[in-house]
Short mmCIF file of C-alpha atoms in Angstrom, two decimals:
data_model
loop_
_atom_site.label_atom_id
_atom_site.label_comp_id
_atom_site.label_asym_id
_atom_site.label_seq_id
_atom_site.Cartn_x
_atom_site.Cartn_y
_atom_site.Cartn_z
CA MET A 21 -32.73 80.07 -35.07
CA THR A 22 -28.81 80.16 -34.24
CA ALA A 23 -25.94 77.69 -33.10
CA SER A 24 -22.70 79.68 -32.22
CA SER A 25 -20.06 80.97 -29.77
CA THR A 26 -20.47 84.75 -29.67
CA ARG A 27 -23.57 86.34 -31.27
CA ARG A 28 -28.17 86.34 -34.46
CA MET A 29 -21.11 89.72 -34.77
CA THR A 30 -19.61 86.78 -32.82
CA ALA A 31 -22.12 84.19 -31.79
CA THR A 32 -24.13 81.13 -33.03
CA ARG A 33 -29.22 80.97 -34.41
CA SER A 34 -29.15 84.23 -32.42
CA ARG A 35 -31.27 85.39 -35.09
CA ILE A 36 -31.31 92.47 -35.89
CA ALA A 37 -29.46 95.13 -34.21
CA ALA A 38 -31.73 98.09 -33.37
CA VAL A 39 -34.57 96.68 -35.45
CA GLY A 40 -37.79 98.67 -35.50
CA ALA A 41 -41.28 97.43 -34.84
CA ILE A 42 -42.23 94.15 -36.46
CA ALA A 43 -45.01 94.18 -39.04
CA VAL A 44 -47.16 91.23 -39.97
CA ALA A 45 -47.69 91.15 -43.72
CA GLY A 46 -47.12 89.28 -46.95
CA THR A 47 -47.14 85.62 -47.93
CA LEU A 48 -45.30 83.26 -50.25
CA LEU A 49 -46.82 80.19 -51.86
CA LEU A 50 -46.39 76.96 -49.94
CA THR A 51 -46.38 73.98 -52.24
CA GLY A 52 -45.81 70.26 -52.08
CA CYS A 53 -44.81 68.20 -49.07
CA GLY A 54 -42.15 69.35 -46.68
CA ASP A 55 -43.45 72.94 -46.48
CA GLN A 56 -41.85 74.06 -49.74
CA THR A 57 -42.05 77.73 -50.66
CA LYS A 58 -41.30 78.60 -54.27
CA SER A 59 -40.34 81.77 -56.02
CA LYS A 60 -41.87 82.54 -59.39
CA ASP A 61 -39.27 82.31 -62.14
CA LYS A 62 -38.47 78.59 -62.34
CA GLY A 63 -35.70 77.82 -64.77
CA SER A 64 -35.84 81.22 -66.45
CA ASN A 65 -32.73 81.38 -68.61
CA SER A 66 -33.49 85.04 -69.28
CA ALA A 67 -32.85 85.93 -65.64
CA PRO A 68 -29.89 88.35 -65.47
CA LEU A 69 -27.73 86.23 -63.14
CA ALA A 70 -28.75 82.73 -64.26
CA ASP A 71 -25.38 81.98 -65.83
CA LYS A 72 -23.63 82.39 -62.47
CA LEU A 73 -25.30 79.28 -61.04
CA PRO A 74 -23.82 75.78 -61.17
CA ALA A 75 -25.09 73.98 -64.29
CA GLU A 76 -26.96 71.29 -62.35
CA ILE A 77 -28.95 73.84 -60.34
CA ARG A 78 -29.62 75.97 -63.39
CA GLN A 79 -30.92 72.90 -65.21
CA ALA A 80 -33.07 71.76 -62.29
CA GLY A 81 -34.41 75.28 -61.78
CA VAL A 82 -34.53 74.74 -58.03
CA ILE A 83 -32.47 75.64 -54.95
CA LYS A 84 -33.42 73.44 -52.00
CA VAL A 85 -33.49 75.45 -48.76
CA GLY A 86 -33.37 74.02 -45.26
CA SER A 87 -35.19 76.27 -42.77
CA ASP A 88 -36.82 76.15 -39.35
CA ILE A 89 -40.15 77.63 -40.38
CA ALA A 90 -41.25 78.61 -36.88
CA TYR A 91 -39.32 81.80 -36.26
CA ALA A 92 -41.63 84.71 -36.97
CA PRO A 93 -41.12 87.18 -38.53
CA VAL A 94 -38.04 85.74 -40.24
CA GLU A 95 -39.81 82.63 -41.50
CA PHE A 96 -43.12 81.22 -40.33
CA LYS A 97 -46.52 79.95 -41.44
CA ASP A 98 -49.35 82.45 -41.60
CA LYS A 99 -52.91 81.65 -40.53
CA SER A 100 -53.62 79.99 -43.87
CA GLY A 101 -50.63 77.68 -43.52
CA LYS A 102 -48.46 79.43 -46.10
CA THR A 103 -44.79 80.09 -45.47
CA THR A 104 -43.89 83.76 -45.25
CA GLY A 105 -41.43 86.17 -43.66
CA ILE A 106 -38.18 88.00 -44.30
CA ASP A 107 -36.17 85.03 -45.56
CA PRO A 108 -38.78 83.68 -48.02
CA ASP A 109 -39.33 87.18 -49.43
CA LEU A 110 -35.60 87.72 -49.91
CA ALA A 111 -35.27 84.29 -51.50
CA ASP A 112 -38.11 85.07 -53.89
CA ALA A 113 -36.40 88.30 -54.93
CA MET A 114 -33.08 86.50 -55.45
CA GLY A 115 -34.86 83.79 -57.42
CA LYS A 116 -35.99 86.37 -59.94
CA GLN A 117 -32.37 87.39 -60.47
CA LEU A 118 -31.12 83.82 -60.76
CA GLY A 119 -34.05 82.30 -62.67
CA VAL A 120 -34.70 79.52 -60.14
CA GLU A 121 -37.18 78.58 -57.44
CA PHE A 122 -36.16 78.57 -53.79
CA GLN A 123 -38.00 75.64 -52.16
CA PHE A 124 -38.15 75.94 -48.37
CA ASP A 125 -38.18 72.61 -46.53
CA ASN A 126 -39.05 72.69 -42.84
CA GLY A 127 -36.53 71.18 -40.40
CA THR A 128 -35.25 71.62 -36.86
CA PHE A 129 -32.68 74.37 -36.62
CA ASP A 130 -29.87 72.33 -35.11
CA ALA A 131 -30.06 69.81 -37.98
CA LEU A 132 -29.88 72.25 -40.89
CA LEU A 133 -26.12 72.20 -41.37
CA THR A 134 -26.16 68.42 -41.23
CA GLY A 135 -28.77 68.57 -43.99
CA ILE A 136 -26.35 70.52 -46.16
CA ARG A 137 -23.62 67.94 -45.56
CA SER A 138 -25.97 65.11 -46.52
CA LYS A 139 -27.08 67.06 -49.63
CA ARG A 140 -30.69 67.13 -48.48
CA TYR A 141 -30.45 70.91 -48.84
CA ASP A 142 -28.40 73.07 -51.17
CA ILE A 143 -28.39 75.89 -48.62
CA ALA A 144 -29.75 76.80 -45.20
CA MET A 145 -31.58 80.10 -44.81
CA SER A 146 -33.06 80.37 -41.36
CA ALA A 147 -31.98 83.47 -39.44
CA MET A 148 -28.68 81.69 -38.93
CA THR A 149 -25.93 83.75 -37.38
CA ASP A 150 -22.67 83.84 -39.32
CA ASN A 151 -19.83 83.18 -36.89
CA LYS A 152 -16.42 81.54 -36.83
CA SER A 153 -17.67 78.42 -35.06
CA ARG A 154 -20.05 77.61 -37.88
CA GLN A 155 -17.59 78.65 -40.54
CA GLU A 156 -14.99 76.28 -39.07
CA GLY A 157 -17.39 73.50 -38.03
CA VAL A 158 -16.47 73.52 -34.32
CA ASP A 159 -18.57 73.31 -31.18
CA PRO A 160 -18.72 76.82 -29.65
CA GLN A 161 -18.41 75.47 -26.10
CA THR A 162 -15.73 72.78 -26.45
CA ARG A 163 -14.02 74.15 -29.59
CA LYS A 164 -13.87 70.56 -30.88
CA LYS A 165 -14.38 69.83 -34.57
CA VAL A 166 -17.95 68.64 -35.20
CA GLY A 167 -18.38 69.22 -38.94
CA GLU A 168 -16.90 70.50 -42.16
CA GLY A 169 -17.99 74.09 -41.64
CA VAL A 170 -19.88 76.26 -44.11
CA ASP A 171 -19.54 79.56 -45.92
CA PHE A 172 -22.04 82.34 -45.32
CA VAL A 173 -23.57 84.91 -47.64
CA ASP A 174 -24.45 87.68 -45.17
CA TYR A 175 -27.72 89.58 -45.52
CA LEU A 176 -28.93 91.11 -42.22
CA SER A 177 -27.74 92.20 -38.77
CA ALA A 178 -29.35 90.89 -35.58
CA GLY A 179 -28.85 90.75 -31.82
CA VAL A 180 -30.13 88.50 -28.99
CA SER A 181 -32.77 89.50 -26.43
CA ILE A 182 -34.41 88.18 -23.27
CA TYR A 183 -38.13 88.43 -22.59
CA THR A 184 -40.38 87.50 -19.67
CA ARG A 185 -44.08 87.35 -18.91
CA LYS A 186 -45.52 90.84 -18.97
CA GLY A 187 -45.44 92.42 -15.51
CA ASP A 188 -43.55 89.44 -14.10
CA THR A 189 -39.87 90.02 -14.79
CA GLY A 190 -38.62 88.36 -11.60
CA GLY A 191 -35.97 91.05 -11.34
CA ILE A 192 -34.41 90.04 -14.67
CA THR A 193 -32.82 92.99 -16.45
CA GLY A 194 -29.96 91.21 -18.22
CA TRP A 195 -28.03 87.96 -18.57
CA SER A 196 -26.42 88.08 -15.13
CA ASP A 197 -29.88 88.12 -13.53
CA LEU A 198 -30.68 84.67 -14.94
CA CYS A 199 -28.69 82.90 -12.22
CA GLY A 200 -31.16 81.01 -10.04
CA LYS A 201 -33.74 81.18 -12.83
CA LYS A 202 -34.97 78.92 -15.62
CA VAL A 203 -34.60 80.10 -19.23
CA ALA A 204 -36.17 78.49 -22.30
CA VAL A 205 -34.29 78.63 -25.61
CA GLU A 206 -34.35 77.06 -29.03
CA ARG A 207 -31.87 74.22 -29.29
CA GLY A 208 -28.68 74.92 -31.25
CA THR A 209 -29.02 78.69 -31.21
CA VAL A 210 -26.76 81.49 -30.06
CA SER A 211 -29.24 82.03 -27.24
CA GLU A 212 -28.51 78.53 -25.96
CA ASP A 213 -24.76 79.15 -26.24
CA LEU A 214 -25.02 82.44 -24.36
CA ALA A 215 -27.10 80.78 -21.64
CA LYS A 216 -24.48 78.02 -21.25
CA THR A 217 -21.72 80.61 -20.99
CA GLU A 218 -23.68 82.57 -18.38
CA ALA A 219 -24.45 79.42 -16.40
CA LYS A 220 -20.71 78.86 -15.83
CA LYS A 221 -20.51 82.27 -14.12
CA CYS A 222 -23.35 81.67 -11.66
CA PRO A 223 -22.41 81.37 -7.96
CA SER A 224 -23.00 78.23 -5.95
CA GLY A 225 -26.63 77.84 -4.98
CA LYS A 226 -27.91 79.97 -7.87
CA LYS A 227 -27.91 77.54 -10.76
CA LEU A 228 -29.12 78.74 -14.14
CA THR A 229 -31.41 76.06 -15.54
CA ILE A 230 -31.54 75.92 -19.34
CA GLU A 231 -34.46 74.27 -21.14
CA PRO A 232 -33.78 73.75 -24.87
CA PHE A 233 -36.68 73.19 -27.28
CA ASP A 234 -36.90 72.20 -30.93
CA ASP A 235 -38.35 75.55 -31.91
CA ASP A 236 -38.94 79.01 -30.48
CA GLN A 237 -42.71 78.62 -30.33
CA LEU A 238 -42.36 75.76 -27.85
CA ALA A 239 -40.09 77.95 -25.72
CA GLN A 240 -42.72 80.69 -25.79
CA THR A 241 -45.41 78.22 -24.71
CA ARG A 242 -43.23 77.17 -21.78
CA LEU A 243 -42.84 80.76 -20.65
CA ARG A 244 -46.50 81.56 -21.15
CA SER A 245 -47.53 78.62 -18.96
CA GLY A 246 -45.18 79.66 -16.15
CA GLY A 247 -42.77 76.78 -16.68
CA ALA A 248 -39.84 79.13 -17.32
CA ASP A 249 -38.83 82.55 -16.04
CA ALA A 250 -37.62 83.89 -19.37
CA VAL A 251 -36.98 83.10 -23.03
CA SER A 252 -34.01 84.22 -25.10
CA SER A 253 -34.15 84.54 -28.88
CA ASP A 254 -33.07 86.88 -31.64
CA PHE A 255 -34.32 90.43 -31.18
CA PRO A 256 -36.67 90.48 -34.20
CA VAL A 257 -38.30 87.26 -33.00
CA ALA A 258 -38.54 88.50 -29.41
CA ALA A 259 -40.02 91.80 -30.58
CA TYR A 260 -42.54 89.99 -32.77
CA ALA A 261 -43.59 87.71 -29.91
CA VAL A 262 -43.99 90.65 -27.55
CA LYS A 263 -46.11 92.51 -30.08
CA THR A 264 -48.37 89.65 -31.19
CA SER A 265 -48.73 87.06 -28.40
CA GLY A 266 -51.97 87.58 -26.54
CA GLY A 267 -52.52 90.81 -28.42
CA GLY A 268 -49.37 92.22 -26.82
CA LYS A 269 -50.39 91.23 -23.29
CA ASP A 270 -48.25 88.11 -22.76
CA PHE A 271 -44.59 89.17 -22.84
CA GLN A 272 -42.14 92.02 -22.41
CA ILE A 273 -38.49 92.46 -23.44
CA VAL A 274 -36.06 93.03 -20.56
CA GLY A 275 -32.63 94.60 -20.89
CA GLU A 276 -30.70 95.40 -24.04
CA GLN A 277 -30.08 93.11 -26.98
CA VAL A 278 -26.53 91.75 -27.16
CA GLU A 279 -24.12 90.08 -29.56
CA ALA A 280 -25.13 91.86 -32.76
CA ALA A 281 -24.06 89.70 -35.70
CA PRO A 282 -24.94 89.05 -39.34
CA TYR A 283 -27.43 86.47 -40.50
CA GLY A 284 -26.04 84.44 -43.37
CA VAL A 285 -27.22 82.00 -46.02
CA ALA A 286 -25.18 78.84 -45.30
CA VAL A 287 -23.53 77.03 -48.23
CA ALA A 288 -21.21 74.00 -48.23
CA LYS A 289 -17.53 74.99 -48.22
CA GLY A 290 -16.80 73.49 -51.62
CA ASN A 291 -19.84 74.95 -53.34
CA THR A 292 -18.21 78.27 -54.16
CA GLN A 293 -20.05 78.83 -57.45
CA LEU A 294 -23.44 78.64 -55.76
CA ARG A 295 -22.16 80.80 -52.88
CA ASP A 296 -20.92 83.50 -55.24
CA ALA A 297 -24.12 83.41 -57.30
CA LEU A 298 -26.19 83.95 -54.15
CA GLN A 299 -23.96 86.84 -53.11
CA ALA A 300 -24.34 88.43 -56.55
CA ALA A 301 -28.13 88.07 -56.37
CA MET A 302 -28.26 89.50 -52.85
CA ASN A 303 -26.15 92.49 -53.84
CA GLU A 304 -28.32 93.04 -56.91
CA ILE A 305 -31.54 93.24 -54.87
CA ILE A 306 -29.76 95.58 -52.44
CA LYS A 307 -28.78 97.73 -55.42
CA ASN A 308 -32.23 97.73 -57.08
CA GLY A 309 -34.11 98.51 -53.85
CA GLU A 310 -36.08 95.25 -53.46
CA TYR A 311 -34.08 94.35 -50.37
CA GLN A 312 -34.95 97.57 -48.56
CA LYS A 313 -38.63 97.20 -49.46
CA ILE A 314 -38.74 93.71 -47.98
CA LEU A 315 -37.03 94.71 -44.74
CA GLN A 316 -39.29 97.75 -44.42
CA LYS A 317 -42.33 95.51 -44.95
CA TRP A 318 -41.32 93.37 -41.98
CA GLY A 319 -40.12 96.19 -39.74
CA ALA A 320 -36.50 95.11 -40.04
CA ALA A 321 -35.01 98.04 -41.97
CA ASP A 322 -32.64 98.98 -39.14
CA GLY A 323 -30.86 95.64 -39.62
CA ALA A 324 -30.11 96.29 -43.29
CA LEU A 325 -26.61 95.77 -44.67
CA LYS A 326 -25.13 98.06 -47.30
CA GLU A 327 -23.47 95.14 -49.01
CA SER A 328 -23.55 91.35 -48.79
CA VAL A 329 -20.15 89.86 -47.94
CA ILE A 330 -18.85 86.32 -47.53
CA ASN A 331 -18.14 85.13 -43.97
CA GLY A 332 -18.37 88.56 -42.35
CA GLY A 333 -19.15 87.05 -38.94
CA LYS A 334 -16.48 86.99 -36.24
#
């Protein structure tokens, strides 16, 4: 779920380089309206890193998270309607360190950074690629200023993939083969940016048609019905779709993943205390082993970082 210029270490929502097989497991509690997922230690002043948080968040006991909760296995609703995935599990683990609840509110991916600017969310955590365009608040295609930019607390590495209907690749083996084809993508992601860049290279008479959707599941439905030739999304999402859709009979990945880049938790530029508290919590769960357990649980261990850094995307 990614908006960028070069890729989910240089692009926009591609959403994990060389990630292993995706596992379906685990759930977090979904509470209240707006698809809110909470961690367990609300307002716990005994939490080891609680004093690093801004006073108003520590007092409220809540960090409001904007997320596109339709991007399995990073964040999605399970069959019971509960929100689960890599991001909610990591947030829950960080919440124990910080003594607050992370409340996940569902929103469209391309509106999450706007939600931070309007203070609807404190942060965005949604398989969002950390790149210079987002850091600087510029459009990756025009390079024009479109926002204030954000800081990122990096936590995972991911690349972008293409997948087609199983047994019906249409000769697609990579991005250059999309000319003359129709590709479905999630709006505002690195996949959309890469498709736009590729479309400019296509020869006359072989137009690349790009169909953007509000979420990745709609793009998958378009491909499944034959309305598109391919879908592009982050590798972990593509791998999960290939493994689970139709019992593994619907889709297949074609070509290699590209544009490996870090996912980051997005924080407003001026909110450095919250940013640094999140980085401290992320590094603590890396240190204590919870981070590795979560990534292993979801089949994403190959995308693990040794250390969380600020704005590591290029």
